[in-house]
PDB file of N, CA and C in Angstrom:
ATOM      1  N   UNK A  97       0.632  -1.045  -0.105  1.00 61.00           N
ATOM      2  CA  UNK A  97      -0.168   0.094   0.188  1.00 61.00           C
ATOM      3  C   UNK A  97       0.988   1.467   0.135  1.00 61.00           C
ATOM      4  N   UNK A  98       0.688   2.162  -0.782  1.00 88.00           N
ATOM      5  CA  UNK A  98       1.280   3.427  -1.062  1.00 88.00           C
ATOM      6  C   UNK A  98       1.042   4.217   0.228  1.00 88.00           C
ATOM      7  N   UNK A  99       0.012   4.309   1.281  1.00 92.00           N
ATOM      8  CA  UNK A  99      -0.054   5.012   2.261  1.00 92.00           C
ATOM      9  C   UNK A  99       0.248   3.905   3.621  1.00 92.00           C
ATOM     10  N   UNK A 100       0.942   5.020   4.331  1.00 94.00           N
ATOM     11  CA  UNK A 100       1.143   4.421   5.509  1.00 94.00           C
ATOM     12  C   UNK A 100       0.548   5.070   6.568  1.00 94.00           C
ATOM     13  N   UNK A 101       0.116   4.448   7.645  1.00 95.00           N
ATOM     14  CA  UNK A 101      -0.561   4.712   8.635  1.00 95.00           C
ATOM     15  C   UNK A 101       0.264   4.573  10.096  1.00 95.00           C
ATOM     16  N   UNK A 102       0.098   5.640  10.556  1.00 96.00           N
ATOM     17  CA  UNK A 102       0.897   5.997  11.646  1.00 96.00           C
ATOM     18  C   UNK A 102       0.497   6.339  13.111  1.00 96.00           C
ATOM     19  N   UNK A 103      -0.761   6.062  13.287  1.00 96.00           N
ATOM     20  CA  UNK A 103      -1.377   5.912  14.290  1.00 96.00           C
ATOM     21  C   UNK A 103      -0.720   5.813  15.533  1.00 96.00           C
ATOM     22  N   UNK A 104      -0.298   4.300  15.626  1.00 96.00           N
ATOM     23  CA  UNK A 104       0.622   3.827  16.352  1.00 96.00           C
ATOM     24  C   UNK A 104       1.804   5.067  17.316  1.00 96.00           C
ATOM     25  N   UNK A 105       2.153   5.331  16.229  1.00 96.00           N
ATOM     26  CA  UNK A 105       3.341   6.473  16.541  1.00 96.00           C
ATOM     27  C   UNK A 105       2.761   7.653  17.428  1.00 96.00           C
ATOM     28  N   UNK A 106       1.673   8.046  16.957  1.00 97.00           N
ATOM     29  CA  UNK A 106       0.793   9.190  17.292  1.00 97.00           C
ATOM     30  C   UNK A 106       0.330   8.844  18.799  1.00 97.00           C
ATOM     31  N   UNK A 107      -0.440   7.668  18.933  1.00 97.00           N
ATOM     32  CA  UNK A 107      -0.631   7.175  20.199  1.00 97.00           C
ATOM     33  C   UNK A 107       0.488   7.259  21.509  1.00 97.00           C
ATOM     34  N   UNK A 108       1.528   6.749  20.875  1.00 97.00           N
ATOM     35  CA  UNK A 108       2.784   6.703  21.799  1.00 97.00           C
ATOM     36  C   UNK A 108       3.149   7.974  22.213  1.00 97.00           C
ATOM     37  N   UNK A 109       3.276   8.897  21.213  1.00 97.00           N
ATOM     38  CA  UNK A 109       3.750  10.522  21.549  1.00 97.00           C
ATOM     39  C   UNK A 109       2.538  10.996  22.914  1.00 97.00           C
ATOM     40  N   UNK A 110       1.418  10.843  22.486  1.00 96.00           N
ATOM     41  CA  UNK A 110       0.576  11.336  23.639  1.00 96.00           C
ATOM     42  C   UNK A 110       0.186  10.038  24.702  1.00 96.00           C
ATOM     43  N   UNK A 111       0.987   9.215  24.995  1.00 97.00           N
ATOM     44  CA  UNK A 111       0.883   8.008  25.888  1.00 97.00           C
ATOM     45  C   UNK A 111      -0.645   7.881  25.902  1.00 97.00           C
ATOM     46  N   UNK A 112      -1.308   7.537  24.882  1.00 97.00           N
ATOM     47  CA  UNK A 112      -2.601   6.998  24.826  1.00 97.00           C
ATOM     48  C   UNK A 112      -2.967   5.738  24.492  1.00 97.00           C
ATOM     49  N   UNK A 113      -3.810   4.769  25.206  1.00 96.00           N
ATOM     50  CA  UNK A 113      -4.096   3.710  24.618  1.00 96.00           C
ATOM     51  C   UNK A 113      -5.185   3.659  23.454  1.00 96.00           C
ATOM     52  N   UNK A 114      -5.380   2.829  22.626  1.00 96.00           N
ATOM     53  CA  UNK A 114      -6.164   2.701  21.575  1.00 96.00           C
ATOM     54  C   UNK A 114      -7.595   2.214  22.171  1.00 96.00           C
ATOM     55  N   UNK A 115      -7.561   1.890  23.231  1.00 96.00           N
ATOM     56  CA  UNK A 115      -8.869   1.897  24.161  1.00 96.00           C
ATOM     57  C   UNK A 115      -9.578   3.231  24.423  1.00 96.00           C
ATOM     58  N   UNK A 116      -8.392   4.114  25.279  1.00 97.00           N
ATOM     59  CA  UNK A 116      -8.856   5.412  25.352  1.00 97.00           C
ATOM     60  C   UNK A 116      -9.187   6.401  24.172  1.00 97.00           C
ATOM     61  N   UNK A 117      -8.581   6.176  23.125  1.00 97.00           N
ATOM     62  CA  UNK A 117      -8.976   6.641  21.681  1.00 97.00           C
ATOM     63  C   UNK A 117     -10.187   6.472  21.341  1.00 97.00           C
ATOM     64  N   UNK A 118     -10.485   5.151  21.443  1.00 97.00           N
ATOM     65  CA  UNK A 118     -11.835   4.605  20.969  1.00 97.00           C
ATOM     66  C   UNK A 118     -12.906   5.517  21.816  1.00 97.00           C
ATOM     67  N   UNK A 119     -12.882   5.460  23.222  1.00 97.00           N
ATOM     68  CA  UNK A 119     -13.955   5.744  23.715  1.00 97.00           C
ATOM     69  C   UNK A 119     -14.012   7.277  23.734  1.00 97.00           C
ATOM     70  N   UNK A 120     -12.537   8.078  23.706  1.00 96.00           N
ATOM     71  CA  UNK A 120     -12.799   9.654  23.370  1.00 96.00           C
ATOM     72  C   UNK A 120     -13.542  10.008  21.871  1.00 96.00           C
ATOM     73  N   UNK A 121     -13.145   9.295  20.978  1.00 97.00           N
ATOM     74  CA  UNK A 121     -13.612   9.581  19.737  1.00 97.00           C
ATOM     75  C   UNK A 121     -14.891   8.969  19.243  1.00 97.00           C
ATOM     76  N   UNK A 122     -15.595   7.799  20.085  1.00 96.00           N
ATOM     77  CA  UNK A 122     -16.882   7.285  19.824  1.00 96.00           C
ATOM     78  C   UNK A 122     -16.549   6.195  18.730  1.00 96.00           C
ATOM     79  N   UNK A 123     -15.487   5.720  18.276  1.00 95.00           N
ATOM     80  CA  UNK A 123     -15.295   4.890  17.448  1.00 95.00           C
ATOM     81  C   UNK A 123     -14.927   3.269  17.575  1.00 95.00           C
ATOM     82  N   UNK A 124     -15.396   2.382  17.230  1.00 96.00           N
ATOM     83  CA  UNK A 124     -15.438   0.948  17.883  1.00 96.00           C
ATOM     84  C   UNK A 124     -13.600   0.714  17.988  1.00 96.00           C
ATOM     85  N   UNK A 125     -13.134   0.093  18.896  1.00 95.00           N
ATOM     86  CA  UNK A 125     -12.071  -0.491  18.900  1.00 95.00           C
ATOM     87  C   UNK A 125     -11.228  -1.535  17.719  1.00 95.00           C
ATOM     88  N   UNK A 126     -12.669  -2.199  17.256  1.00 96.00           N
ATOM     89  CA  UNK A 126     -12.333  -2.870  15.758  1.00 96.00           C
ATOM     90  C   UNK A 126     -12.187  -2.141  14.468  1.00 96.00           C
ATOM     91  N   UNK A 127     -12.799  -1.050  14.675  1.00 95.00           N
ATOM     92  CA  UNK A 127     -12.349  -0.225  13.138  1.00 95.00           C
ATOM     93  C   UNK A 127     -10.987   0.628  13.556  1.00 95.00           C
ATOM     94  N   UNK A 128     -10.775   0.865  14.764  1.00 96.00           N
ATOM     95  CA  UNK A 128      -9.375   1.713  14.759  1.00 96.00           C
ATOM     96  C   UNK A 128      -8.476   1.250  14.804  1.00 96.00           C
ATOM     97  N   UNK A 129      -8.448  -0.608  15.137  1.00 96.00           N
ATOM     98  CA  UNK A 129      -7.690  -1.446  15.286  1.00 96.00           C
ATOM     99  C   UNK A 129      -7.008  -1.837  13.786  1.00 96.00           C
ATOM    100  N   UNK A 130      -8.126  -2.056  13.135  1.00 95.00           N
ATOM    101  CA  UNK A 130      -8.182  -2.046  11.689  1.00 95.00           C
ATOM    102  C   UNK A 130      -7.348  -0.892  10.742  1.00 95.00           C
ATOM    103  N   UNK A 131      -7.372   0.300  11.449  1.00 94.00           N
ATOM    104  CA  UNK A 131      -7.019   1.642  10.867  1.00 94.00           C
ATOM    105  C   UNK A 131      -5.443   1.496  11.040  1.00 94.00           C
ATOM    106  N   UNK A 132      -5.426   1.276  12.451  1.00 93.00           N
ATOM    107  CA  UNK A 132      -4.156   1.019  12.844  1.00 93.00           C
ATOM    108  C   UNK A 132      -2.886   0.218  12.173  1.00 93.00           C
ATOM    109  N   UNK A 133      -3.497  -0.980  11.914  1.00 92.00           N
ATOM    110  CA  UNK A 133      -2.969  -1.869  10.986  1.00 92.00           C
ATOM    111  C   UNK A 133      -2.672  -1.802   9.499  1.00 92.00           C
ATOM    112  N   UNK A 134      -3.698  -0.636   9.071  1.00 89.00           N
ATOM    113  CA  UNK A 134      -3.892  -0.568   7.499  1.00 89.00           C
ATOM    114  C   UNK A 134      -4.591  -1.522   6.804  1.00 89.00           C
ATOM    115  N   UNK A 135      -5.579  -2.028   7.432  1.00 92.00           N
ATOM    116  CA  UNK A 135      -6.343  -3.042   7.104  1.00 92.00           C
ATOM    117  C   UNK A 135      -7.823  -2.252   6.371  1.00 92.00           C
ATOM    118  N   UNK A 136      -7.686  -1.062   6.358  1.00 91.00           N
ATOM    119  CA  UNK A 136      -8.760  -0.246   5.879  1.00 91.00           C
ATOM    120  C   UNK A 136      -8.620   0.106   4.463  1.00 91.00           C
ATOM    121  N   UNK A 137      -9.631   0.504   3.891  1.00 90.00           N
ATOM    122  CA  UNK A 137      -9.407   0.716   2.407  1.00 90.00           C
ATOM    123  C   UNK A 137      -9.877   2.533   2.398  1.00 90.00           C
ATOM    124  N   UNK A 138     -10.689   2.776   3.200  1.00 93.00           N
ATOM    125  CA  UNK A 138     -11.231   4.208   3.331  1.00 93.00           C
ATOM    126  C   UNK A 138     -11.312   4.613   5.049  1.00 93.00           C
ATOM    127  N   UNK A 139     -11.217   6.014   5.182  1.00 94.00           N
ATOM    128  CA  UNK A 139     -11.413   6.663   6.524  1.00 94.00           C
ATOM    129  C   UNK A 139     -12.303   8.041   6.228  1.00 94.00           C
ATOM    130  N   UNK A 140     -13.540   7.856   7.235  1.00 95.00           N
ATOM    131  CA  UNK A 140     -14.293   9.099   7.038  1.00 95.00           C
ATOM    132  C   UNK A 140     -13.507  10.320   7.435  1.00 95.00           C
ATOM    133  N   UNK A 141     -13.565  11.440   6.933  1.00 97.00           N
ATOM    134  CA  UNK A 141     -13.170  12.935   7.319  1.00 97.00           C
ATOM    135  C   UNK A 141     -13.442  12.875   9.048  1.00 97.00           C
ATOM    136  N   UNK A 142     -14.672  12.876   9.099  1.00 96.00           N
ATOM    137  CA  UNK A 142     -14.950  13.205  10.510  1.00 96.00           C
ATOM    138  C   UNK A 142     -14.468  12.303  11.668  1.00 96.00           C
ATOM    139  N   UNK A 143     -14.005  10.998  11.156  1.00 96.00           N
ATOM    140  CA  UNK A 143     -13.373  10.008  12.102  1.00 96.00           C
ATOM    141  C   UNK A 143     -11.943  10.743  12.109  1.00 96.00           C
ATOM    142  N   UNK A 144     -11.399  11.080  10.785  1.00 97.00           N
ATOM    143  CA  UNK A 144      -9.933  11.676  10.668  1.00 97.00           C
ATOM    144  C   UNK A 144      -9.667  12.858  11.883  1.00 97.00           C
ATOM    145  N   UNK A 145     -11.035  13.723  11.688  1.00 97.00           N
ATOM    146  CA  UNK A 145     -11.008  14.994  12.123  1.00 97.00           C
ATOM    147  C   UNK A 145     -10.854  14.383  13.711  1.00 97.00           C
ATOM    148  N   UNK A 146     -11.603  13.836  14.277  1.00 97.00           N
ATOM    149  CA  UNK A 146     -11.742  13.235  15.940  1.00 97.00           C
ATOM    150  C   UNK A 146     -10.691  12.805  16.190  1.00 97.00           C
ATOM    151  N   UNK A 147      -9.875  11.893  15.358  1.00 97.00           N
ATOM    152  CA  UNK A 147      -8.656  11.338  15.983  1.00 97.00           C
ATOM    153  C   UNK A 147      -7.671  12.716  16.120  1.00 97.00           C
ATOM    154  N   UNK A 148      -7.729  13.511  15.297  1.00 98.00           N
ATOM    155  CA  UNK A 148      -6.481  14.431  15.265  1.00 98.00           C
ATOM    156  C   UNK A 148      -6.714  15.465  16.465  1.00 98.00           C
ATOM    157  N   UNK A 149      -8.144  15.645  16.624  1.00 97.00           N
ATOM    158  CA  UNK A 149      -8.418  16.547  17.903  1.00 97.00           C
ATOM    159  C   UNK A 149      -7.790  15.881  18.919  1.00 97.00           C
ATOM    160  N   UNK A 150      -8.039  14.542  19.174  1.00 97.00           N
ATOM    161  CA  UNK A 150      -7.723  14.047  20.433  1.00 97.00           C
ATOM    162  C   UNK A 150      -6.479  13.750  20.547  1.00 97.00           C
ATOM    163  N   UNK A 151      -5.514  13.412  19.469  1.00 97.00           N
ATOM    164  CA  UNK A 151      -4.107  13.377  19.405  1.00 97.00           C
ATOM    165  C   UNK A 151      -3.557  14.821  19.091  1.00 97.00           C
ATOM    166  N   UNK A 152      -3.929  15.675  19.251  1.00 97.00           N
ATOM    167  CA  UNK A 152      -3.580  17.054  19.046  1.00 97.00           C
ATOM    168  C   UNK A 152      -2.406  16.868  17.834  1.00 97.00           C
ATOM    169  N   UNK A 153      -2.868  16.240  16.419  1.00 97.00           N
ATOM    170  CA  UNK A 153      -2.124  15.887  15.387  1.00 97.00           C
ATOM    171  C   UNK A 153      -2.604  16.505  14.186  1.00 97.00           C
ATOM    172  N   UNK A 154      -1.741  16.551  12.969  1.00 97.00           N
ATOM    173  CA  UNK A 154      -2.559  16.763  11.617  1.00 97.00           C
ATOM    174  C   UNK A 154      -2.793  15.470  11.062  1.00 97.00           C
ATOM    175  N   UNK A 155      -3.545  15.426   9.823  1.00 97.00           N
ATOM    176  CA  UNK A 155      -3.898  14.235   9.263  1.00 97.00           C
ATOM    177  C   UNK A 155      -2.724  13.774   8.535  1.00 97.00           C
ATOM    178  N   UNK A 156      -1.895  14.422   8.421  1.00 96.00           N
ATOM    179  CA  UNK A 156      -0.359  14.226   7.745  1.00 96.00           C
ATOM    180  C   UNK A 156       0.296  13.456   8.821  1.00 96.00           C
ATOM    181  N   UNK A 157       0.236  13.493   9.981  1.00 97.00           N
ATOM    182  CA  UNK A 157       1.090  12.987  10.926  1.00 97.00           C
ATOM    183  C   UNK A 157       0.376  11.615  11.075  1.00 97.00           C
ATOM    184  N   UNK A 158      -0.819  11.227  10.221  1.00 96.00           N
ATOM    185  CA  UNK A 158      -0.987   9.911  10.668  1.00 96.00           C
ATOM    186  C   UNK A 158      -1.089   9.169   9.374  1.00 96.00           C
ATOM    187  N   UNK A 159      -1.515   9.673   8.312  1.00 96.00           N
ATOM    188  CA  UNK A 159      -1.394   9.235   7.167  1.00 96.00           C
ATOM    189  C   UNK A 159      -0.391   9.844   6.189  1.00 96.00           C
ATOM    190  N   UNK A 160       0.478   8.941   5.853  1.00 95.00           N
ATOM    191  CA  UNK A 160       1.752   9.315   4.670  1.00 95.00           C
ATOM    192  C   UNK A 160       1.844   8.604   3.547  1.00 95.00           C
ATOM    193  N   UNK A 161       2.328   9.288   2.518  1.00 94.00           N
ATOM    194  CA  UNK A 161       2.345   8.713   1.060  1.00 94.00           C
ATOM    195  C   UNK A 161       3.778   8.194   1.107  1.00 94.00           C
ATOM    196  N   UNK A 162       3.592   6.938   0.400  1.00 93.00           N
ATOM    197  CA  UNK A 162       5.309   6.272   0.453  1.00 93.00           C
ATOM    198  C   UNK A 162       5.496   6.594  -1.097  1.00 93.00           C
ATOM    199  N   UNK A 163       6.463   7.347  -1.528  1.00 90.00           N
ATOM    200  CA  UNK A 163       6.927   7.263  -2.924  1.00 90.00           C
ATOM    201  C   UNK A 163       7.382   6.067  -3.462  1.00 90.00           C
ATOM    202  N   UNK A 164       7.061   5.327  -4.523  1.00 80.00           N
ATOM    203  CA  UNK A 164       7.519   4.099  -5.026  1.00 80.00           C
ATOM    204  C   UNK A 164       8.722   4.439  -6.390  1.00 80.00           C
TER     205      UNK A 164
END
C-alpha cells in the first residue's frame, strides 16, 4: 500500500491507548485496530478529524504517502 498509517506512533507520543482513543472519539476498537494495522480502504473525514483533535496532530501525521 502506498499510504502508511502512523496511528500507533501518534498514540505513543500522546501516551494514549487504543481503548482510550476509542472511548474519546466514539469509534469502535475494531475499526481503530483495523485502521492502525492498515487494513482499511477508506476513512471518514469526521473520524480523521476526531482522531486528530484527540491526538493533537495533523492528518499528515497519521497518513503518509510513500513514494515508490
